[in-house]
Short mmCIF file of C-alpha atoms in Angstrom, two decimals:
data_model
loop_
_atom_site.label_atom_id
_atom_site.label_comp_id
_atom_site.label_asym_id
_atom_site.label_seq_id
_atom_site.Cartn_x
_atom_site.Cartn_y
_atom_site.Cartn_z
CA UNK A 499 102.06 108.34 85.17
CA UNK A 500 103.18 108.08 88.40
CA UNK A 501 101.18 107.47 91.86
CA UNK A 502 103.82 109.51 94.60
CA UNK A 503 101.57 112.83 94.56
CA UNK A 504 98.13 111.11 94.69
CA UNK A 505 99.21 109.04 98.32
CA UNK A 506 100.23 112.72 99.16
CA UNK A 507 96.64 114.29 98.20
CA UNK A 508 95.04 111.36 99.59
CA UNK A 509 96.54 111.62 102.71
CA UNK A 510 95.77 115.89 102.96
CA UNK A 511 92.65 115.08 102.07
CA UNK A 512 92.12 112.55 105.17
CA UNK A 513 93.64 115.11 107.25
CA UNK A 514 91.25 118.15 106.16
CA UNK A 515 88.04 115.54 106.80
CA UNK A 516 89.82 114.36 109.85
CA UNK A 517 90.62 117.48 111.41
CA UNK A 518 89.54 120.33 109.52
CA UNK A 519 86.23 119.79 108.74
CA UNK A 520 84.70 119.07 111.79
CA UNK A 521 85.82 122.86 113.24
CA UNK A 522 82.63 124.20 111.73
CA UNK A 523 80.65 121.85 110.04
CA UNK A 524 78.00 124.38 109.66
CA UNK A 525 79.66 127.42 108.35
CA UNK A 526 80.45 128.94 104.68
CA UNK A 527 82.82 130.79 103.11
CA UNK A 528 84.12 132.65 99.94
CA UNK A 529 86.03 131.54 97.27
CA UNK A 530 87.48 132.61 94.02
CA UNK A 531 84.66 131.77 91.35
CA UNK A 532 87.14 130.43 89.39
CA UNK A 533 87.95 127.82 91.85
CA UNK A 534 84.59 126.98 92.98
CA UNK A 535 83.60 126.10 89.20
CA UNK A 536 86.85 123.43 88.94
CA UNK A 537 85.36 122.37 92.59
CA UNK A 538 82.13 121.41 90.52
CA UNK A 539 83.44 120.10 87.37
CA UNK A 540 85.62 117.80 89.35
CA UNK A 541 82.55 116.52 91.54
CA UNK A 542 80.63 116.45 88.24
CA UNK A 543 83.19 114.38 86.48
CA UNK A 544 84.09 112.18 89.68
CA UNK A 545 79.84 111.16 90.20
CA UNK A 546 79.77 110.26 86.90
CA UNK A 547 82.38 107.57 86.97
CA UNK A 548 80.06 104.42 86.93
CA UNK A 549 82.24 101.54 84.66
CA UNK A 550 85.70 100.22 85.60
CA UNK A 551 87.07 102.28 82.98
CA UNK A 552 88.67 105.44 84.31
CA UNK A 553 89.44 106.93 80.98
CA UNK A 554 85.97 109.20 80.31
CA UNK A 555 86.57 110.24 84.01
CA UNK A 556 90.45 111.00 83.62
CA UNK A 557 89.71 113.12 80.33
CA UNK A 558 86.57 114.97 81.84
CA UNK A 559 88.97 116.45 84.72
CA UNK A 560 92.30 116.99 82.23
CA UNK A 561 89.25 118.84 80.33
CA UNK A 562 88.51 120.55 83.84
CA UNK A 563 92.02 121.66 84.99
CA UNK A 564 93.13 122.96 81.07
CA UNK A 565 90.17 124.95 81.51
CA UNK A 566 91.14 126.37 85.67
CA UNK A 567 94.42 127.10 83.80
CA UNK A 568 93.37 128.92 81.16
CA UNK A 569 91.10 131.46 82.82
CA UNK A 570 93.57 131.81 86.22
CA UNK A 571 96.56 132.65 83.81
CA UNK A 572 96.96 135.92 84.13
CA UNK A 573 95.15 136.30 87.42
CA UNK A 574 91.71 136.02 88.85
CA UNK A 575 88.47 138.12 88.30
CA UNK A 576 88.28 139.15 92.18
CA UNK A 577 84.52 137.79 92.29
CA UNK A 578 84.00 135.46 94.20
CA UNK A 579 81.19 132.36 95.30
CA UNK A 580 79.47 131.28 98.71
CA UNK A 581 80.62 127.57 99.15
CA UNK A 582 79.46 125.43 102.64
CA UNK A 583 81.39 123.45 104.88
CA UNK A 584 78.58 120.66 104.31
CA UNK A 585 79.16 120.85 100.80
CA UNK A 586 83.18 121.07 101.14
CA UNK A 587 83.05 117.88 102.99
CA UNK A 588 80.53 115.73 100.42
CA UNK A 589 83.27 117.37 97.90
CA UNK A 590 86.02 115.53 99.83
CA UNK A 591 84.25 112.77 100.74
CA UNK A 592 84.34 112.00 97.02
CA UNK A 593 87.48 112.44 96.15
CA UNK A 594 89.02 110.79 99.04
CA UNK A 595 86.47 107.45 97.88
CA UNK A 596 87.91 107.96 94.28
CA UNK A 597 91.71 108.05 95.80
CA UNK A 598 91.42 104.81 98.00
CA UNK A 599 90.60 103.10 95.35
CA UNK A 600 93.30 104.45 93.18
CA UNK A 601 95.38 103.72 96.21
CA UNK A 602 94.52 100.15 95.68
CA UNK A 603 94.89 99.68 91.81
CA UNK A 604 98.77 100.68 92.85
CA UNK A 605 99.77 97.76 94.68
CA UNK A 606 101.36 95.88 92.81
CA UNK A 607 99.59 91.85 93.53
CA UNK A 608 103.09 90.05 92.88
CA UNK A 609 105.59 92.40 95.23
CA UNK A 610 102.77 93.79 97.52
CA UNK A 611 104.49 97.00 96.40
CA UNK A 612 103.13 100.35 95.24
CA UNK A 613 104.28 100.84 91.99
CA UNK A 614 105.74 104.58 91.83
CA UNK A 615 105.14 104.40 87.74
CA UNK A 616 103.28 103.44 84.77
CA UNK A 617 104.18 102.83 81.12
CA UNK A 618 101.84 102.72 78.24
CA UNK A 619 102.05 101.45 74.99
CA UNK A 620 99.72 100.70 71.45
CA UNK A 621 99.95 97.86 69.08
CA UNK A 622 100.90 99.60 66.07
CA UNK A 623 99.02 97.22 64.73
CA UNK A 624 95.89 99.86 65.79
CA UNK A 625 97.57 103.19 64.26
CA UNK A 626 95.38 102.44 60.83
CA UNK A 627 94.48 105.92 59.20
CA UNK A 628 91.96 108.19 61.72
CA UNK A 629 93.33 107.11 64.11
CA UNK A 630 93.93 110.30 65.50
CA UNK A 631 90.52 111.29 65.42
CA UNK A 632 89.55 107.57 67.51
CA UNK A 633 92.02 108.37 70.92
CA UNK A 634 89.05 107.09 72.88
CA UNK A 635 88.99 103.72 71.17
CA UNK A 636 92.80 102.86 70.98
CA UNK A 637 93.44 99.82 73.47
CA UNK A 638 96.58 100.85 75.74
CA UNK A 639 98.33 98.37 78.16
CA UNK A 640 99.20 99.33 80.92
CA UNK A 641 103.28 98.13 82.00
CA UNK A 642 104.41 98.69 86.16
CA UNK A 643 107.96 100.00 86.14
CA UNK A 644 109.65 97.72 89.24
CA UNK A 645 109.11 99.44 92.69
CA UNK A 646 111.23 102.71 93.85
CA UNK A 647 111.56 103.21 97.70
CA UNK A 648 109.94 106.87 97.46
CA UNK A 649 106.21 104.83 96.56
CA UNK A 650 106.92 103.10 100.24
CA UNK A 651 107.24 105.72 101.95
CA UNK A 652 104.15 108.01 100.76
CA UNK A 653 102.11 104.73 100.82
CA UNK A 654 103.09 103.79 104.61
CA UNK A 655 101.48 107.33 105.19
CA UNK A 656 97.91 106.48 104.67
CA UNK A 657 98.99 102.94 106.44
CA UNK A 658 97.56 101.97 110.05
CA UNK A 659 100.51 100.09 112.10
CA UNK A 660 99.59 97.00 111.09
CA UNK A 661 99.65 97.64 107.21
CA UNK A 662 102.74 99.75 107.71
CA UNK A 663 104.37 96.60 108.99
CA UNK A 664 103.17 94.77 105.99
CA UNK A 665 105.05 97.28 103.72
CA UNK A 666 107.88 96.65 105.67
CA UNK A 667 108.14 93.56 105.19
CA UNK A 668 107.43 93.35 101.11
CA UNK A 669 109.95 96.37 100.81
CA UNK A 670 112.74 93.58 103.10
CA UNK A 671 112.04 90.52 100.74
CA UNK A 672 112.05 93.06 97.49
CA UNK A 673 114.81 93.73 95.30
CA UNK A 674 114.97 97.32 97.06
CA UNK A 675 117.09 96.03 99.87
CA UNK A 676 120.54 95.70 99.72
CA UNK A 677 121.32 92.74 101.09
CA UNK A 678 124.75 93.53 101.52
CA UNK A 679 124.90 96.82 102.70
CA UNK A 680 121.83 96.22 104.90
CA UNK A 681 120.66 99.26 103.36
CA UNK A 682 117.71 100.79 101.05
CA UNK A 683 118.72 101.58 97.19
CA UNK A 684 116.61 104.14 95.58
CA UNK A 685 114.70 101.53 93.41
CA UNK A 686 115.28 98.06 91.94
CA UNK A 687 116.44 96.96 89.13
CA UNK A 688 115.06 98.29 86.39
CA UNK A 689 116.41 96.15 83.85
CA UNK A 690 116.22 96.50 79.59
CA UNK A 691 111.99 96.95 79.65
CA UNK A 692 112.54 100.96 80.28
CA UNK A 693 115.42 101.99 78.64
CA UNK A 694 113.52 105.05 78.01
CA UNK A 695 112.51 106.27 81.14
CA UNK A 696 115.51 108.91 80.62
CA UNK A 697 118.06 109.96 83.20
CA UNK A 698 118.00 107.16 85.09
CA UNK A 699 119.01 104.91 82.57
CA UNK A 700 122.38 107.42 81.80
CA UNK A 701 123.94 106.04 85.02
CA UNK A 702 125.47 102.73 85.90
CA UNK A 703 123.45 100.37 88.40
CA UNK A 704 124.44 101.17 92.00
CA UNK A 705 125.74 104.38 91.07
CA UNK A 706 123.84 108.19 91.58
CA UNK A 707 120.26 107.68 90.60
CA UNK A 708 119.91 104.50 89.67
CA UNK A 709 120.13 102.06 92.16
CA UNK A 710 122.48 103.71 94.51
CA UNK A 711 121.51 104.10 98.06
CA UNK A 712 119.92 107.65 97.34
CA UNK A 713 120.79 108.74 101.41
CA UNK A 714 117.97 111.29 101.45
CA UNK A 715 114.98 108.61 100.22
CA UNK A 716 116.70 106.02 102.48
CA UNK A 717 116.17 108.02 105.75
CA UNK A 718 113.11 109.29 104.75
CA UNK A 719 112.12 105.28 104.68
CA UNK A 720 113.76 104.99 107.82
CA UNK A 721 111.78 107.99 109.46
CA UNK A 722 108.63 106.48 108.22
CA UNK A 723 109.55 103.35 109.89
CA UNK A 724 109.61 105.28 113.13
CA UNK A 725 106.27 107.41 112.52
CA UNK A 726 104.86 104.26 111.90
CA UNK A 727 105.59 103.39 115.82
CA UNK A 728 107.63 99.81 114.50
CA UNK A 729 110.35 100.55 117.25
CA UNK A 730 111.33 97.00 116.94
CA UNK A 731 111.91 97.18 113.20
CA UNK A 732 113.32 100.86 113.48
CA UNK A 733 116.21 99.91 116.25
CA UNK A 734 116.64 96.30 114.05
CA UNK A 735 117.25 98.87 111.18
CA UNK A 736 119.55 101.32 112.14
CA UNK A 737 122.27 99.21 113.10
CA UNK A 738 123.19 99.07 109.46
CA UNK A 739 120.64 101.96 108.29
CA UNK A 740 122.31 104.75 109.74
CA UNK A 741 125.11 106.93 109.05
CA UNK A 742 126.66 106.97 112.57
CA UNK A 743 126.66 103.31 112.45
CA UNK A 744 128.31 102.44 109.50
CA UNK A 745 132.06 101.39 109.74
CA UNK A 746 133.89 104.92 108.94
CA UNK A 747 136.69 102.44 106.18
CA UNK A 748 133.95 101.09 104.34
CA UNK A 749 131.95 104.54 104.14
CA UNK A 750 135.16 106.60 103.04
CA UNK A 751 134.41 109.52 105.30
CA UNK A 752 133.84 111.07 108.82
CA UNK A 753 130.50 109.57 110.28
CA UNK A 754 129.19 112.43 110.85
CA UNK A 755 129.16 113.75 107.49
CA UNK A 756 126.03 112.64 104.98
CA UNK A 757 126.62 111.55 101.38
CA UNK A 758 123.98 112.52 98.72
CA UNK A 759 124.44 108.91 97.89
CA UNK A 760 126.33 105.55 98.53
CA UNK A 761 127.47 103.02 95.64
CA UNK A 762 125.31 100.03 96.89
CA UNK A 763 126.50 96.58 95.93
CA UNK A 764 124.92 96.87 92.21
CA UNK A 765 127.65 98.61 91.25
CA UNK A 766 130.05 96.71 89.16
CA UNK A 767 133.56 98.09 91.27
CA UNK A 768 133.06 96.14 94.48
CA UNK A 769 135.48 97.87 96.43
CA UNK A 770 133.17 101.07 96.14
CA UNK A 771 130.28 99.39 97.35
CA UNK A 772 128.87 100.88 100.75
CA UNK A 773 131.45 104.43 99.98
CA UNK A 774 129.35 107.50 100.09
CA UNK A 775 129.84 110.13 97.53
CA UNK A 776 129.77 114.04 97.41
CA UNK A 777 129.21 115.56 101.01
CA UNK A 778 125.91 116.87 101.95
CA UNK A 779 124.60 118.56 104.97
CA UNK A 780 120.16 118.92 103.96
CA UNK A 781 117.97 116.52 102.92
CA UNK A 782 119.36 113.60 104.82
CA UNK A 783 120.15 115.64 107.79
CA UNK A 784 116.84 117.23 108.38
CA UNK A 785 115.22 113.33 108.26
CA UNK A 786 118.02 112.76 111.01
CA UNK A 787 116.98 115.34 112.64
CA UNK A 788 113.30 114.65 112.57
CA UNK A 789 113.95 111.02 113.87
CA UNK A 790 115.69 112.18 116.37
CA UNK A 791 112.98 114.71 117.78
CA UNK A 792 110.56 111.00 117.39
CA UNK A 793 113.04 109.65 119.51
CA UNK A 794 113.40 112.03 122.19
CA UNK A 795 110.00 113.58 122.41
CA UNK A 796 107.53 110.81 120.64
CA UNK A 797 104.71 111.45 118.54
CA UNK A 798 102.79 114.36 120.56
CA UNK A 799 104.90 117.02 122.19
CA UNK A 800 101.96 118.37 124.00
CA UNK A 801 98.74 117.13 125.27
CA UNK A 802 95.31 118.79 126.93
CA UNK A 803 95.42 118.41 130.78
CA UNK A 804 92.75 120.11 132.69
CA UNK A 805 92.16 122.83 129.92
CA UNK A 806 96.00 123.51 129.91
CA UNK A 807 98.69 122.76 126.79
CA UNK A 808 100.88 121.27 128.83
CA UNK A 809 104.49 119.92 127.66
CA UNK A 810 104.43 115.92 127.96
CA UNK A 811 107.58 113.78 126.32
CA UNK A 812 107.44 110.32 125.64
CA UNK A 813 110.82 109.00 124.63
CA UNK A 814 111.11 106.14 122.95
CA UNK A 815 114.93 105.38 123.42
CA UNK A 816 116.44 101.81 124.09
CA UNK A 817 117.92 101.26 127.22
CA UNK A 818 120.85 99.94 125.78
CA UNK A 819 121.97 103.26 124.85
CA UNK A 820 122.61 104.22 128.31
CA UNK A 821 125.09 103.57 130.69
CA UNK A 822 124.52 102.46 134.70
#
């Protein structure tokens, strides 16, 4: 299992109570039957979670969606159901209570991390015969795969300053940071435990996907950093963090051309290490781009004067990169 999309749904769902909802708190609207009956089977299965094991819950909405999936195959029936705002938010208001607390279950205690995925396993020991037809009764334990840099940045999200900073600085005592490089690597090392996670394992440490410096996560970490408003931290960071910085003989290429990924200092040819690989101009560039707009614009581009949308910059660019 793995916890990247539910910081993402917890965080749209903050943002439709936060700024949605309150539009018109008192009005309804149709939806696809089909939808408002998964709407209710969720709420129904989400109010009946009383004990501190999740499992009845988690099967009653599988049970829920293989249903939504079902009838919606080919289409929906075209009738539809009256659903209010009021009832929309309780709706949310549940799920979002469900999702903090998953939110919390994935920090890890020992790194402070989020843990991006889970691993189960059975004794054998319990496979006696029925045991297919005993699921609910088999005893799984539960095993944290070590932290990837992707959980960081959904978590820091959902985070206030303050507990963005706290990331921070878990993510720059963990194993993610390369030391070295003064760079992020995708995710740490994952050692002989999950040698069957698949791909991942197929490459070398340090090299493509596992434990590289994956260029596109790694901004997106560093844009985070910026969103987060930790200028100090960001302009700290970017001396060794960005592209433009880097010395052009260790990174094997122009400056201003992204890599899809650099050979961090896990890799086992040490001349390699900090050389970026196979030349690409999106994902890493549009984070580049977006931290740049941060930069040069700030956080709102436009503010309410008087009644009027009215165009209001606040750069947040050190002096030091201007001349007299």
């Amino acid at each position: 299992s793995s916890t990247h999309e539910m910081f993402e749904l917890a965080r749209l769902v903050k943002i439709l109570l936060k700024d949605a909802i309150p539009f018109a708190p008192n009005k309804t609207f149709e939806l696809p039957q089909e939808i408002y009956g998964l709407v209710r089977e969720v709420s129904h299965a989400l109010q009946s979670q009383q004990s501190k094991d999740f499992r009845p819950t988690w099967d009653k909405l599988a049970t829920a969606r293989e249903s939504f999936r079902q009838k919606t195959f080919l289409g929906i029936s075209g009738k539809t159901r009256t659903l209010k705002i009021s009832d929309l938010k309780q709706f949310l208001e549940l799920v979002a209570q469900t999702l903090d607390y998953s939110v919390r279950k994935a920090i890890d205690p020992e790194t402070k991390l989020p843990t991006s995925y889970f691993t189960y396993s059975v004794d054998p020991a319990q496979l006696s015969d029925g045991w297919k037809q005993n699921l609910v009764k088999l005893q799984w334990t539960q095993h944290r795969v070590p932290p990837f840099l992707e959980g960081v940045v959904h978590a820091m999200k959902l985070q206030s300053s303050n507990g963005a900073r706290k990331l921070y600085t878990a993510a720059r005592k963990s194993a993610l940071l390369d030391s070295k490089l003064g760079m992020y690597k995708i995710n740490a090392p994952l050692g002989h435990d999950f040698k069957e996670l698949g791909r991942i394992k197929a490459f070398s440490a340090g090299w493509l996907e596992n434990e590289s410096i994956f260029l596109h996560m790694h901004y997106k970490y560093m844009l985070e950093i910026l969103k987060a408003g930790l200028y100090d931290l960001f302009f700290k960071e970017i001396e060794t963090g960005l592209i433009p910085f880097r010395d052009p003989r260790i990174y094997g290429r122009p400056i201003f051309q992204n890599s899809s990924f650099i050979a961090s200092s896990a890799f086992a040819q040490e001349d390699l290490h900090g050389q970026g690989f196979v030349a690409r101009l999106s994902g890493a560039t549009v984070e580049f781009m977006s931290m740049i707009y941060y930069l040069v614009f700030g956080h709102e581009f436009f503010r309410l004067l008087e009644g009027q949308i009215v165009f209001s910059p606040e750069p947040k660019l050190p002096k030091e990169w201007f001349t007299k």
